[in-house]
XYZ file of C-alpha atoms in Angstrom:
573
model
C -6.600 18.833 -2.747
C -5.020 16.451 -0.405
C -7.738 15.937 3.019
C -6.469 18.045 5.754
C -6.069 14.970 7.932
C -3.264 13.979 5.635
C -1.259 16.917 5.607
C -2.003 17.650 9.541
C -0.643 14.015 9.795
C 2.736 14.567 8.212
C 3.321 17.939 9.950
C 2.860 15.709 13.212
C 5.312 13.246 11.887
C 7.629 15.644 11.010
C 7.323 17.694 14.847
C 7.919 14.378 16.572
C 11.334 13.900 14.730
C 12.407 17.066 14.658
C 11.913 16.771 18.326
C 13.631 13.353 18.539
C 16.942 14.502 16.377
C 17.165 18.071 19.049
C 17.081 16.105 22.100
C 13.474 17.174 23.240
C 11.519 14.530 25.670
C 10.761 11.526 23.907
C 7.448 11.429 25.475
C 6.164 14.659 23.489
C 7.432 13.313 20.490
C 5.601 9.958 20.985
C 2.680 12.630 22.088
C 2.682 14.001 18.434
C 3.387 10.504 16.677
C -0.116 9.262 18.076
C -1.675 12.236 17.260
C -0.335 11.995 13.714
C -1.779 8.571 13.383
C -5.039 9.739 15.256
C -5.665 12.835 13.281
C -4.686 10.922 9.322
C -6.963 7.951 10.208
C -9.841 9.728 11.471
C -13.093 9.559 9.784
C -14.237 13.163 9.545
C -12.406 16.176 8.086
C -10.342 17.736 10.546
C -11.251 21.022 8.499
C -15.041 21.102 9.281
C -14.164 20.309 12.859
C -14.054 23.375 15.909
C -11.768 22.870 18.641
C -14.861 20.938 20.672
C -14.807 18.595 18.087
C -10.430 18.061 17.854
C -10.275 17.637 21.229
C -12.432 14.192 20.634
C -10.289 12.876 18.692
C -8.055 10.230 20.941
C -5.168 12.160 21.778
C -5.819 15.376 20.631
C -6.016 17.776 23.638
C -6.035 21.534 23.923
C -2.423 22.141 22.738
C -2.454 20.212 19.589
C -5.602 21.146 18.855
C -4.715 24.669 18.794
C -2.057 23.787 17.111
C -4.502 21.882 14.473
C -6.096 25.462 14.081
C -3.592 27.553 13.267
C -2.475 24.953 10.512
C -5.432 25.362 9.254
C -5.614 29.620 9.348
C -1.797 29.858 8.241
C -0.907 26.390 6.944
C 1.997 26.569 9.084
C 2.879 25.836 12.509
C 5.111 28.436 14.039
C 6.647 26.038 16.721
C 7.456 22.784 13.760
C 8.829 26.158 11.651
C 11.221 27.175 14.946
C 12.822 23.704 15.270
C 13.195 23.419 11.353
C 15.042 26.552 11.365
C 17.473 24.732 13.760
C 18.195 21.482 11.951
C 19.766 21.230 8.573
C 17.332 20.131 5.787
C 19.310 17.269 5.143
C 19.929 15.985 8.384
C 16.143 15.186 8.180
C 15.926 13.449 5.496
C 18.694 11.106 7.006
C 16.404 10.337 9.182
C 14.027 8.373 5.974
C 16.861 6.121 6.200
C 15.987 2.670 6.838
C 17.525 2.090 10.743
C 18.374 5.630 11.394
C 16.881 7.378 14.352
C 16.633 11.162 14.968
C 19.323 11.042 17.633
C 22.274 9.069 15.572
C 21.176 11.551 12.193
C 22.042 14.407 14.799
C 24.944 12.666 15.909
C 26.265 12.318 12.441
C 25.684 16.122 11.867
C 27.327 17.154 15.011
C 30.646 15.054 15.224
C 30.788 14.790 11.684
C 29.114 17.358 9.519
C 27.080 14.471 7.889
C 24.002 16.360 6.271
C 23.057 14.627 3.298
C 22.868 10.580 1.970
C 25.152 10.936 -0.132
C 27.460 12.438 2.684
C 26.982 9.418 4.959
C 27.390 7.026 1.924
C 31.029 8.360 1.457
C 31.627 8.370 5.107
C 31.020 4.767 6.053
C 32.904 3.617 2.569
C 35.912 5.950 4.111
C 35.384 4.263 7.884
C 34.861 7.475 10.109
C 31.839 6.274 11.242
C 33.947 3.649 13.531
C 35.224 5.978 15.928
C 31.428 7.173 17.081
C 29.755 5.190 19.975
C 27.031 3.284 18.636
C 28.226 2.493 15.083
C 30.658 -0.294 14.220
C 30.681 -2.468 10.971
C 27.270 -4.259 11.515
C 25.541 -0.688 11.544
C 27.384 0.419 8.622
C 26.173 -2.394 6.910
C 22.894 -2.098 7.973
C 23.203 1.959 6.875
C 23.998 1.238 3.181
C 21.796 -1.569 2.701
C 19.142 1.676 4.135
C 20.905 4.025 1.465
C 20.039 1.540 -1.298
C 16.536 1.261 -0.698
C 16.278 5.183 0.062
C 18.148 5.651 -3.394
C 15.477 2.649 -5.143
C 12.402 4.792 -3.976
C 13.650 7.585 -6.270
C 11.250 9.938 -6.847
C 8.286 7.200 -6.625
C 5.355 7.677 -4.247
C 3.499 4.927 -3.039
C 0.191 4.021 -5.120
C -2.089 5.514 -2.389
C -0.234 9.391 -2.782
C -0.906 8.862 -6.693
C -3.855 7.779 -7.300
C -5.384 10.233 -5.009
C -3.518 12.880 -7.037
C -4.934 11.336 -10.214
C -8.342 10.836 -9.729
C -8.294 14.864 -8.284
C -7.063 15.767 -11.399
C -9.125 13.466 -13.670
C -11.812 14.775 -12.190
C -11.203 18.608 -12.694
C -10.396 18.136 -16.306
C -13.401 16.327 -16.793
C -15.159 19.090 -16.064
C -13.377 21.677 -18.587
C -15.669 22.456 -21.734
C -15.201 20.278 -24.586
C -13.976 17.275 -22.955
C -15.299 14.053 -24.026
C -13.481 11.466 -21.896
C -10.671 11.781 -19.268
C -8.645 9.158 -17.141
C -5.347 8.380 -15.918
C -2.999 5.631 -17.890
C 0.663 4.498 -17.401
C 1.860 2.377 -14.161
C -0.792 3.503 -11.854
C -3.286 2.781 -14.105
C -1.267 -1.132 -13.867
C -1.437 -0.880 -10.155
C 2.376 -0.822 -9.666
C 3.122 -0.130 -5.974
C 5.323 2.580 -6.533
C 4.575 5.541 -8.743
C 7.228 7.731 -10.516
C 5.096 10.079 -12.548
C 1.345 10.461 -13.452
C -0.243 10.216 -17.041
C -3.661 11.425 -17.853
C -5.172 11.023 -20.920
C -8.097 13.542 -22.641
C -10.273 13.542 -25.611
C -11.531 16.427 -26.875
C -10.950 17.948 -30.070
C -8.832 20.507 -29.314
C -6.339 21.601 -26.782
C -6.291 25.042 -25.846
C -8.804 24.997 -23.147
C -7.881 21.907 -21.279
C -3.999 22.866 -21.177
C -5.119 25.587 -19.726
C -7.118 24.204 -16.857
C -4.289 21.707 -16.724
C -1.637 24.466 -15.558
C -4.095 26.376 -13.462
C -4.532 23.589 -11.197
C -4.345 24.581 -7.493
C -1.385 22.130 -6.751
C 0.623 22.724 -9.913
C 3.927 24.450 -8.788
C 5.993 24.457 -11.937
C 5.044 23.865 -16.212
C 7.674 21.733 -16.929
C 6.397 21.980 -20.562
C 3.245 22.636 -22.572
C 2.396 21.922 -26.336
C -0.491 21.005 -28.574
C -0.157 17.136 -27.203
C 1.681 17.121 -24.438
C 2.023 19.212 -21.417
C 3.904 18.456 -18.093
C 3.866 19.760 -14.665
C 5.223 19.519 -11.127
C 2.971 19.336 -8.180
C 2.802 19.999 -3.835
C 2.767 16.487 -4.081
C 6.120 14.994 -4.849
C 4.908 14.308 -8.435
C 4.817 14.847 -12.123
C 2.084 14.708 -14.097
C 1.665 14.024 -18.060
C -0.932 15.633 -19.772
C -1.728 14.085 -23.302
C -5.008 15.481 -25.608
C -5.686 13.202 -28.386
C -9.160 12.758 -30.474
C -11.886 11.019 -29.338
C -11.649 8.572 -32.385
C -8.025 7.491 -31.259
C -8.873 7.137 -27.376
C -8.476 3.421 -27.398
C -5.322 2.906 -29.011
C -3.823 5.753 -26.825
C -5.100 3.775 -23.695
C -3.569 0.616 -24.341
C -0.735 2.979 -25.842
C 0.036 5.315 -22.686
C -0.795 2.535 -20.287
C 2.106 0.289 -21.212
C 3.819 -1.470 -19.944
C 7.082 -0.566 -22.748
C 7.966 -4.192 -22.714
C 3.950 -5.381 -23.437
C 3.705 -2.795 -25.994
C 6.411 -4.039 -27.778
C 5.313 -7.604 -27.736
C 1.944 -6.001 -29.504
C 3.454 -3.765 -31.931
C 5.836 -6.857 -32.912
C 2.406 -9.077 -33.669
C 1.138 -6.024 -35.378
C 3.949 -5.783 -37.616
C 3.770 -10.018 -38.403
C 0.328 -8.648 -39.855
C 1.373 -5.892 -41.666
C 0.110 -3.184 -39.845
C 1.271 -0.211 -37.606
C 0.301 0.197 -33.936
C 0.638 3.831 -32.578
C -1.074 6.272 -29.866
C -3.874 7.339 -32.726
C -4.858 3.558 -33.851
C -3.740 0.700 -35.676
C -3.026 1.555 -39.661
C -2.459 -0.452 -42.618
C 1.308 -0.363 -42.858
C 1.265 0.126 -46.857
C -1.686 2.267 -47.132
C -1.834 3.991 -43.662
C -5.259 3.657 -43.264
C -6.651 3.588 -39.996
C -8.115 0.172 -39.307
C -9.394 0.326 -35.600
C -8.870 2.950 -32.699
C -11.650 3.536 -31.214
C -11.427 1.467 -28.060
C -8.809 -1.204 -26.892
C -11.363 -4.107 -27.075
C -11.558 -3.353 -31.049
C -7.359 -2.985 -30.826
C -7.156 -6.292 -29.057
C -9.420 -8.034 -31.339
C -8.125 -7.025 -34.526
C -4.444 -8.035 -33.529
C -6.610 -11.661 -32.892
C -6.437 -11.296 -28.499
C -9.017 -10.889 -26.023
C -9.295 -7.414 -24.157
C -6.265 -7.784 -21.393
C -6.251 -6.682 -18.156
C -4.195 -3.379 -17.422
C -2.357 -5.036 -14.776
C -1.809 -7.838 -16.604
C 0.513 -6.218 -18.580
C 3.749 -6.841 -18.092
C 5.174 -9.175 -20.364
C 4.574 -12.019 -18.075
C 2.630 -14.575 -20.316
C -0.413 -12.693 -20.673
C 0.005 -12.343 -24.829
C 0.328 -16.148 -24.804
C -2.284 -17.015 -22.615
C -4.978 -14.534 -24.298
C -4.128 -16.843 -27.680
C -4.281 -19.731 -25.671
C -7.921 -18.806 -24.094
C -5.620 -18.856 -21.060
C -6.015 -15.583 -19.342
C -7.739 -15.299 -15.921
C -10.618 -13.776 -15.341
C -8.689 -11.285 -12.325
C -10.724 -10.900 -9.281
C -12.112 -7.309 -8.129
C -12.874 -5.632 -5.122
C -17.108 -6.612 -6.014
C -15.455 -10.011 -5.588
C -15.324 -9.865 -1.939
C -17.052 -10.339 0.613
C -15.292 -9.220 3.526
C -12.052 -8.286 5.201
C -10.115 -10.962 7.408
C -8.003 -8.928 9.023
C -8.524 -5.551 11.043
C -7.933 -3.752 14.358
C -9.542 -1.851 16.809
C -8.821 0.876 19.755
C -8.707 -2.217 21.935
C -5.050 -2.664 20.573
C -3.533 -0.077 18.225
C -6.786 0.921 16.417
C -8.002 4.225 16.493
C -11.544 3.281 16.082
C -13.946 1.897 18.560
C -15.642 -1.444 17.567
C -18.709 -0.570 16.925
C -17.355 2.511 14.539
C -15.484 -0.064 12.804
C -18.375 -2.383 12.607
C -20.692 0.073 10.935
C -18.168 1.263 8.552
C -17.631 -2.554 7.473
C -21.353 -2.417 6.941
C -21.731 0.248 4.910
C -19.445 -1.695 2.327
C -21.387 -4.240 1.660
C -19.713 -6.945 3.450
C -21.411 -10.306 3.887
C -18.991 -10.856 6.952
C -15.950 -8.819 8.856
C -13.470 -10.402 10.918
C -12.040 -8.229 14.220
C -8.737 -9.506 14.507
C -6.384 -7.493 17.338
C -3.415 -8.465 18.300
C -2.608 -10.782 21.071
C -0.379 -10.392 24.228
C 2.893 -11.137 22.741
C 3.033 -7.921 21.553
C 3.364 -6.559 25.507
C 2.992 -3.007 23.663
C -0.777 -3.688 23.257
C -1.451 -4.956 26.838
C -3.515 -7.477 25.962
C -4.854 -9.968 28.590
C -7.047 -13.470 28.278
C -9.918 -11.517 29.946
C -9.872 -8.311 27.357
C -9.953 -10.670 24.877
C -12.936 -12.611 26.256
C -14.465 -9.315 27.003
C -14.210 -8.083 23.729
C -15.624 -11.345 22.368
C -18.917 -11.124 24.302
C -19.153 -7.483 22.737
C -18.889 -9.064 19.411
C -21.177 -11.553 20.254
C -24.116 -8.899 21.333
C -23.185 -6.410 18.173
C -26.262 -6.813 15.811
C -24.891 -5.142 12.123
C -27.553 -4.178 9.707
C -27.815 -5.825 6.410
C -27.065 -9.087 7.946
C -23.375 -8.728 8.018
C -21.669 -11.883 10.283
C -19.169 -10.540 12.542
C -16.020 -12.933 13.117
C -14.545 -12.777 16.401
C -10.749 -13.559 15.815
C -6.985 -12.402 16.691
C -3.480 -11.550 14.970
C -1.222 -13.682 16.521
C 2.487 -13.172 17.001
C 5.364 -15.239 15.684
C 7.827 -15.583 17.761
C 10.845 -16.299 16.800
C 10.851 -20.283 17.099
C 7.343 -19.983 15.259
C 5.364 -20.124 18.504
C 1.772 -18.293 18.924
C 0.602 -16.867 21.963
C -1.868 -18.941 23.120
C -2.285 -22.390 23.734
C -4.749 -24.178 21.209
C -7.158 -25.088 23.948
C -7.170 -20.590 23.666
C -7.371 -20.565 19.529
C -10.005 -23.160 19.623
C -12.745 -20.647 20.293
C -11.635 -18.129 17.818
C -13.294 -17.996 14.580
C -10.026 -17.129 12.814
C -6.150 -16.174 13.378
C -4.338 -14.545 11.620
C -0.508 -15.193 12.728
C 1.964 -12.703 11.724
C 5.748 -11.721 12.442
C 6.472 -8.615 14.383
C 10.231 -8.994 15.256
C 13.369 -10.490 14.966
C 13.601 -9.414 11.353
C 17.140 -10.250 10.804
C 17.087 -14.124 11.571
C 18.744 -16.647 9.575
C 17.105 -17.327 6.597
C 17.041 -21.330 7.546
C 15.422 -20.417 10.763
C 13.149 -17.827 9.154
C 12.193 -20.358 6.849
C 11.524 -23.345 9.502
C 9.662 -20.400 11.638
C 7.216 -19.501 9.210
C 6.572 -23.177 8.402
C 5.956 -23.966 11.785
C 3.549 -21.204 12.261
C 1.352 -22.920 9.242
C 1.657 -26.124 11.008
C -0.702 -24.786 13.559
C -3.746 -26.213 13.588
C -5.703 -22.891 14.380
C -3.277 -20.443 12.187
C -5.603 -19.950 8.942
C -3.887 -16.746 7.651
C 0.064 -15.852 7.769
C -0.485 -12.119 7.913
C 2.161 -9.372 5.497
C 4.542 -13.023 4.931
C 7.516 -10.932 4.291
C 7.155 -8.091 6.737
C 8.512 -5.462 4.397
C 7.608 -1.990 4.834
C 7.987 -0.886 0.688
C 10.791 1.619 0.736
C 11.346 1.267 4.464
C 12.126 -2.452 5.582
C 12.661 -5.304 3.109
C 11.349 -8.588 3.289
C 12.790 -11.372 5.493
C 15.700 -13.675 4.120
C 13.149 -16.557 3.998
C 12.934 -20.208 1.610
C 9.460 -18.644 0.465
C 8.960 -21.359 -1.767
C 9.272 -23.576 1.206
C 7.127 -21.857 2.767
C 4.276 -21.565 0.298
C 4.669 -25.252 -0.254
C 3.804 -25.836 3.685
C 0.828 -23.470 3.430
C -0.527 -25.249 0.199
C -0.098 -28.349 2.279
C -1.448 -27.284 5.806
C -4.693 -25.641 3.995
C -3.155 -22.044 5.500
C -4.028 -18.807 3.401
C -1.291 -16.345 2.561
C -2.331 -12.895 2.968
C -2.019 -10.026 0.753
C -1.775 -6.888 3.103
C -4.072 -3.670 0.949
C -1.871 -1.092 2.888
C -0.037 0.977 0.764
C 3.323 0.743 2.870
C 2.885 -2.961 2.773
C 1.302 -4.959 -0.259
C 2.745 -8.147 0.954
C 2.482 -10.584 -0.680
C 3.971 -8.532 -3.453
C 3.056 -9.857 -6.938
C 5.677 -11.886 -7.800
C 5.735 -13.677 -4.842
C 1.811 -14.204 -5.392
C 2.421 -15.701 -8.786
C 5.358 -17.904 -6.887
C 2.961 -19.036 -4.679
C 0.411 -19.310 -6.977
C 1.881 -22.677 -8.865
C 2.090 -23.851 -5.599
C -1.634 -24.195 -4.851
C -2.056 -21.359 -2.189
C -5.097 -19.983 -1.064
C -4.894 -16.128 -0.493
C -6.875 -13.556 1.432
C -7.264 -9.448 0.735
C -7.083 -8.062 3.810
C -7.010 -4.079 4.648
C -5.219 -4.471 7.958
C -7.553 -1.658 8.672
C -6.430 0.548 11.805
C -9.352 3.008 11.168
C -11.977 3.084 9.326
C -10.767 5.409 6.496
C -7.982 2.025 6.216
C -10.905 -0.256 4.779
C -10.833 1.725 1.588
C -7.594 0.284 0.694
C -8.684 -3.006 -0.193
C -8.615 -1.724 -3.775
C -4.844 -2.025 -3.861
C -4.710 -5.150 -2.425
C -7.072 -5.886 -5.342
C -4.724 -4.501 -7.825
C -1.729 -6.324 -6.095
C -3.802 -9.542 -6.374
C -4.569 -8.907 -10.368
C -0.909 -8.643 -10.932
C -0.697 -11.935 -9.222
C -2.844 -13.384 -12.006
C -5.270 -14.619 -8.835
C -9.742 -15.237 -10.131
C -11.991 -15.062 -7.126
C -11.678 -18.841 -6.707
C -8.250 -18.365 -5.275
C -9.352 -15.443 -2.504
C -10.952 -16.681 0.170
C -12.760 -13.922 1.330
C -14.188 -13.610 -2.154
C -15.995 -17.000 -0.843
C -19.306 -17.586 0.657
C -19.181 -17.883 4.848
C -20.300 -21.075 4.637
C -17.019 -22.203 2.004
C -14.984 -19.931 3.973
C -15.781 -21.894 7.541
C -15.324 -24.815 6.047
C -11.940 -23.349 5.051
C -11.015 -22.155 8.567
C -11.377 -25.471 10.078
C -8.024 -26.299 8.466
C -9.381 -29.924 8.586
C -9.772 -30.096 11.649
C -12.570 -32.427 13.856
């Protein structure tokens, strides 16, 4: 089941909006927002906690505690029901709409009975949006281009939502008598950002029992359809799921079968055919005879069809056929590849963790080094000072981690929007690292964008351009920017480009890591970690990175410290 924290979180989200879009004070509705991101990015279970133990959680006091508890006793909240009851179902989800607020989705509903996307899609094509204060033809604009990427999400989740899902139910099957092997396949299995539906592969030899289990699942809300091979289901969780039982003899070929992707599956059915054989979910055959040749696992598939084992999410159709004939292929870095995370906050700024919780949680990963990176005062927001800063260098300085773990003392700079930083070098000089990242001014030129970015890896002290394109997946696209030009300055200037492990973020995506790949650029995995439970999500950066084709070599924080100083001193003195 999904943690408590999670669903406690969204509840939270959901009260502060539906507070927003009634006209309740904005400062309880921030009140609930930070408890939203308190409560989902603490460490503990919010279940095994009494109300002693809520109320320590920053920002939790006695109301939304007790509010916490009867979640928890009723999973519901009678107040979030009583303003639900009062707004339209579809007034809310206007509100997912890229650069909608609560108060102009009410607006819409009120003046003009707008409760549903496709309502306000047909509204600002017809123009009676115009006549409302507030919206004119740059807002319109701004609306569809919101509607499109609404409409682009689908029914996907983000990877984080699905694999969690997954691995619950790989690991409940698993259990079920008679199964031999059990594990998810198809796009998640690739490490695609988005996920539209879940496939999970079993072996046993027969059906009956695991089907079963399959449909009995706590989170199951609807069979969709269930057979000897194939049985699918809706979950609580915004997803379907694809159940498929074959023999334990045929597990390999359905792998690489039921992992995809189509278009790479076609390219090796097409050289299986060129040797006169037959590729299908149970094994490769001898077209003439049908005799099963190999099945077993997707090494012996590989081989047989004359390729070396290839990554899952390597395959796409982007080369990787060719290069595995070619002895081409990369050897993809993995998250046992690095050493330590770059980039990561703490309840100085807009952390939720202390420093020394996020310290020990760094070391209990294994890291040979951790960077503490918050923001600087550009972002007013934070209220960071020269003096906090200092302060919280001298406690980074005395902080002793076990395993001989190097602490980095360093800081996520702004980009403003000439390209500026916040501090003067003579400031950055006694930084380990900076990461420099844009916060605002989204909607720049792209020539300005372009010469922005490109000044910021100019810098002599900005070693890491933090999420490049800024989008939020689903939420905020990237910036119009020449990336090319871009990734050309920080091949040149020696700066890294980072590739944000947050599941809303994943920026670099991994087509702009392969772009900026052939340019020479040095990358870095970073969680971005606001808490501590956010450090865990370097494995989709990892993912993200393997899709990018990127070996250790080209990760910096896969390096040793004393490389990765050496690194950092962007050639300077």
């Amino acid at each position: 089941m999904a943690r408590a924290n999670d669903e406690i979180a969204a509840l939270f989200r959901e009260y502060a909006d539906l507070i927003s879009i009634t006209g309740g004070d904005a400062f309880r509705a921030r009140v609930y927002e930070k408890a939203a991101r308190a409560i989902g990015g603490h460490h503990t279970d919010v279940s095994t906690l009494d109300a002693k133990g809520l109320k320590e959680i920053p920002g939790v006091g006695r109301s939304i505690a007790e509010k916490v508890e009867e979640y928890l006793a009723s999973g519901g909240v009678a107040a979030v029901e009583e303003l639900r009851a009062r707004i339209p179902a579809g007034v809310r989800r206007l509100t997912a709409i890229p650069s909608l607020g609560p108060r102009k989705a009410l607006m819409l509903y009120e003046e003009l009975g707008i409760s549903s996307v496709d309502e306000l899609a047909d509204a600002i094509h017809e123009e009676r949006l115009r006549d409302l204060k507030g919206f004119g033809p740059r807002t319109e604009e701004n609306l569809l281009h919101g509607i499109d990427l609404l409409r682009s999400a689908g029914g996907r989740v983000h990877i984080d939502v699905a694999a969690e899902l997954a691995e619950e139910v790989v690991a409940a099957l698993s259990e079920v008598g008679g199964v031999q092997r059990c594990a998810y396949a198809g796009s998640l299995r690739r490490g695609r950002e988005t996920i539209g539906d879940i496939d999970v592969l079993v072996a046993a030899r027969t059906s009956g029992p695991v089907t079963k289990a399959f449909t009995e699942l706590p989170y199951v809300t609807e069979v969709i359809g269930s057979g000897e091979k194939k049985t699918s289901v809706r979950t609580d969780r915004g997803l379907s799921v694809d159940l498929r039982v074959v023999p334990k003899d045929s597990w390999g070929a359905a792998m690489l079968y039921f992992t995809g992707s189509k278009a790479h599956n076609i390219k090796i059915r097409e050289r299986a055919v060129h040797q006169k054989l037959k590729l299908s979910e149970y094994g490769l055959f001898d077209a003439e005879s049908g005799k099963k040749i190999v099945s077993r696992t997707e090494e012996d598939v590989y081989a047989r069809l004359g390729l070396p084992w290839i990554a899952p999410t390597l395959r796409e159709d982007r080369g990787e056929i060719e290069a595995g004939l070619d002895g081409g292929l990369p050897e993809p870095v993995t998250e046992a590849d690095l050493r330590g995370d770059l980039h990561t906050h703490t309840d100085l700024t807009d952390g939720l963790a202390a420093l020394e919780d996020m310290v020990a949680a760094a070391t209990e990963r294994g890291y040979a080094y951790y960077a503490i990176t918050d923001h600087a005062p550009d972002l007013y927001m934070q209220r960071m000072t020269d003096e906090r800063m200092l302060a919280q260098r001298e406690q980074v300085r005395a902080l002793k981690p076990s395993r001989g773990m190097r602490l980095l003392h360093g800081v996520e700079l702004n980009i403003g929007p000439d390209g500026g930083v916040d501090w003067p070098d003579d400031f950055l000089a006694d930084f380990d690292l900076c990461v420099a990242s844009v916060h605002s001014h989204f909607t720049q030129d792209r020539e300005t964008l372009t010469r922005r970015l490109v000044r910021a890896c100019e810098n002599p002290y900005v070693n890491i351009i933090g999420h490049p394109t800024t989008r939020l997946i689903g939420k905020r696209p990237g910036i119009d920017a020449d990336l090319d030009e871009v990734f050309a300055a920080c091949a040149r200037t020696g700066t890294a480009l980072e590739i944000n492990a947050h599941p809303d973020r994943l920026d670099l995506g991994d087509e702009h890591i392969l772009r900026a790949r052939r340019h020479g650029v040095r990358f870095a995995i970073d969680s971005d970690a606001h808490a501590v439970p956010h450090l865990a999500h370097m494995r989709y950066g990892v993912a993200t990175a393997q899709r990018g084709w990127l070996t250790k070599d080209d990760v910096i924080n896969t390096w040793t410290l004393t490389r990765l100083k050496r690194f950092l001193r962007k050639g300077r003195a």
